[in-house]
Amino acid sequence: MIAPQMLRGLWSYRGFVLGSVKREFQAKYSNAILGALWSLLSPLAMIVVYTVIFAEVMHSKLPGVSSQFAYSIYLCAGILTWGLFAEIVTRGQNMFIEQANLIKKVSFPRICLPLIAVASALVNFGIIFGLFIVFLVASHNFPGWVFFALLPVLAVQVLLALGIGMVAGVLNVFFRDVGQFMTIAMQFWFWLTPIVYPASILPEGVRPLLAWNPMAAVIQSYQAILVEGRMPAWHTLLPAAVLALLLCVFGLRLFRKRAGEMVDEL
């Protein structure tokens, strides 16, 4: 999927990748008095709001789950992980345009840009999700050893987002409408995925359509692990994994084929 020369290029420029991720994180909070503390306070506030509003005020419950915080955990499991997916896709679709000056002036493997986008998104997600884990432990809702089943689900999600982001990123250089379309599409995609509502409330005739939504299987896998403390239905995740690999292969080939023309379009 990745040519040996690409791998050698990524390894040779690993310092550039890590340095870029570090600079992005520092720049995000450079002019803030509290600095990097905002990276903790913002997600902490979100978790507290969801917990207080839905668990204590609205007393929202999930069918078949007795935990007081079940719906709060359900929301966080979906919204936090969707946030990672959306950030990678958004960063991916704009990465070549946003780094046009760097691409024109500095010689480096352009394939580093998708890696920087993914690494930056994972750093942000790691901070937010780390706080969520603390909440799960403190509220006695940590799922136990099944928690490690999140790793393959996360891998599928990142590959899917990376594949979509790379394809959209290359196309966006030549057709700027792609970025606008993706922004609208992501909004619809969010609400067509069972994140703020359980799939069980959908009409029976509509539920089978979720099989055509790769993120539905990903989000439901997270929810199964974090809310119910059980292994996800791996067979439902297989189509998303296959699609993710196909998109990554297609994205790399498209990038390699159009890399020279992209510089002229930026």
mmCIF file with all atom_site columns, C-alpha atoms in Angstrom, residues 77-78 81-82 85 150 152-158 160-161 189 193-195 210 213-225 232-233 236-241 244:
data_model
loop_
_atom_site.group_PDB
_atom_site.id
_atom_site.type_symbol
_atom_site.label_atom_id
_atom_site.label_alt_id
_atom_site.label_comp_id
_atom_site.label_asym_id
_atom_site.label_entity_id
_atom_site.label_seq_id
_atom_site.pdbx_PDB_ins_code
_atom_site.Cartn_x
_atom_site.Cartn_y
_atom_site.Cartn_z
_atom_site.occupancy
_atom_site.B_iso_or_equiv
_atom_site.pdbx_formal_charge
_atom_site.auth_seq_id
_atom_site.auth_comp_id
_atom_site.auth_asym_id
_atom_site.auth_atom_id
_atom_site.pdbx_PDB_model_num
ATOM 1  C CA . ALA A 1 77  ? -18.481 7.669  23.519 1.00 0.00 ? 77  ALA A CA 1
ATOM 2  C CA . GLY A 1 78  ? -20.102 8.809  20.293 1.00 0.00 ? 78  GLY A CA 1
ATOM 3  C CA . THR A 1 81  ? -14.833 9.620  18.827 1.00 0.00 ? 81  THR A CA 1
ATOM 4  C CA . TRP A 1 82  ? -16.803 11.351 16.063 1.00 0.00 ? 82  TRP A CA 1
ATOM 5  C CA . PHE A 1 85  ? -13.010 11.323 12.826 1.00 0.00 ? 85  PHE A CA 1
ATOM 6  C CA . LEU A 1 150 ? -11.035 -0.093 21.490 1.00 0.00 ? 150 LEU A CA 1
ATOM 7  C CA . PRO A 1 152 ? -8.709  -2.150 16.600 1.00 0.00 ? 152 PRO A CA 1
ATOM 8  C CA . VAL A 1 153 ? -11.855 -0.013 16.439 1.00 0.00 ? 153 VAL A CA 1
ATOM 9  C CA . LEU A 1 154 ? -9.712  3.114  16.701 1.00 0.00 ? 154 LEU A CA 1
ATOM 10 C CA . ALA A 1 155 ? -7.396  1.800  13.965 1.00 0.00 ? 155 ALA A CA 1
ATOM 11 C CA . VAL A 1 156 ? -10.338 1.266  11.584 1.00 0.00 ? 156 VAL A CA 1
ATOM 12 C CA . GLN A 1 157 ? -11.697 4.723  12.358 1.00 0.00 ? 157 GLN A CA 1
ATOM 13 C CA . VAL A 1 158 ? -8.358  6.482  11.801 1.00 0.00 ? 158 VAL A CA 1
ATOM 14 C CA . LEU A 1 160 ? -11.246 5.457  7.306  1.00 0.00 ? 160 LEU A CA 1
ATOM 15 C CA . ALA A 1 161 ? -10.826 9.141  8.171  1.00 0.00 ? 161 ALA A CA 1
ATOM 16 C CA . TRP A 1 189 ? -23.356 12.195 8.262  1.00 0.00 ? 189 TRP A CA 1
ATOM 17 C CA . THR A 1 193 ? -25.140 8.043  12.643 1.00 0.00 ? 193 THR A CA 1
ATOM 18 C CA . PRO A 1 194 ? -26.575 6.820  16.002 1.00 0.00 ? 194 PRO A CA 1
ATOM 19 C CA . ILE A 1 195 ? -24.530 9.156  18.209 1.00 0.00 ? 195 ILE A CA 1
ATOM 20 C CA . LEU A 1 210 ? -27.256 1.681  8.902  1.00 0.00 ? 210 LEU A CA 1
ATOM 21 C CA . ASN A 1 213 ? -22.995 3.776  6.992  1.00 0.00 ? 213 ASN A CA 1
ATOM 22 C CA . PRO A 1 214 ? -19.437 2.687  7.915  1.00 0.00 ? 214 PRO A CA 1
ATOM 23 C CA . MET A 1 215 ? -19.276 5.093  10.852 1.00 0.00 ? 215 MET A CA 1
ATOM 24 C CA . ALA A 1 216 ? -22.427 3.579  12.356 1.00 0.00 ? 216 ALA A CA 1
ATOM 25 C CA . ALA A 1 217 ? -20.579 0.297  12.943 1.00 0.00 ? 217 ALA A CA 1
ATOM 26 C CA . VAL A 1 218 ? -17.551 2.140  14.334 1.00 0.00 ? 218 VAL A CA 1
ATOM 27 C CA . ILE A 1 219 ? -19.558 4.285  16.759 1.00 0.00 ? 219 ILE A CA 1
ATOM 28 C CA . GLN A 1 220 ? -21.724 1.356  17.847 1.00 0.00 ? 220 GLN A CA 1
ATOM 29 C CA . SER A 1 221 ? -18.548 -0.626 18.562 1.00 0.00 ? 221 SER A CA 1
ATOM 30 C CA . TYR A 1 222 ? -17.311 2.145  20.855 1.00 0.00 ? 222 TYR A CA 1
ATOM 31 C CA . GLN A 1 223 ? -20.692 2.304  22.566 1.00 0.00 ? 223 GLN A CA 1
ATOM 32 C CA . ALA A 1 224 ? -20.831 -1.468 23.064 1.00 0.00 ? 224 ALA A CA 1
ATOM 33 C CA . ILE A 1 225 ? -17.442 -1.433 24.791 1.00 0.00 ? 225 ILE A CA 1
ATOM 34 C CA . PRO A 1 232 ? -18.390 -5.282 19.681 1.00 0.00 ? 232 PRO A CA 1
ATOM 35 C CA . ALA A 1 233 ? -19.895 -7.315 16.864 1.00 0.00 ? 233 ALA A CA 1
ATOM 36 C CA . THR A 1 236 ? -20.337 -5.458 11.476 1.00 0.00 ? 236 THR A CA 1
ATOM 37 C CA . LEU A 1 237 ? -16.994 -3.627 11.570 1.00 0.00 ? 237 LEU A CA 1
ATOM 38 C CA . LEU A 1 238 ? -15.481 -5.633 8.695  1.00 0.00 ? 238 LEU A CA 1
ATOM 39 C CA . PRO A 1 239 ? -17.080 -3.604 5.830  1.00 0.00 ? 239 PRO A CA 1
ATOM 40 C CA . ALA A 1 240 ? -15.783 -0.372 7.407  1.00 0.00 ? 240 ALA A CA 1
ATOM 41 C CA . ALA A 1 241 ? -12.288 -1.878 7.679  1.00 0.00 ? 241 ALA A CA 1
ATOM 42 C CA . ALA A 1 244 ? -10.927 2.159  4.977  1.00 0.00 ? 244 ALA A CA 1
#
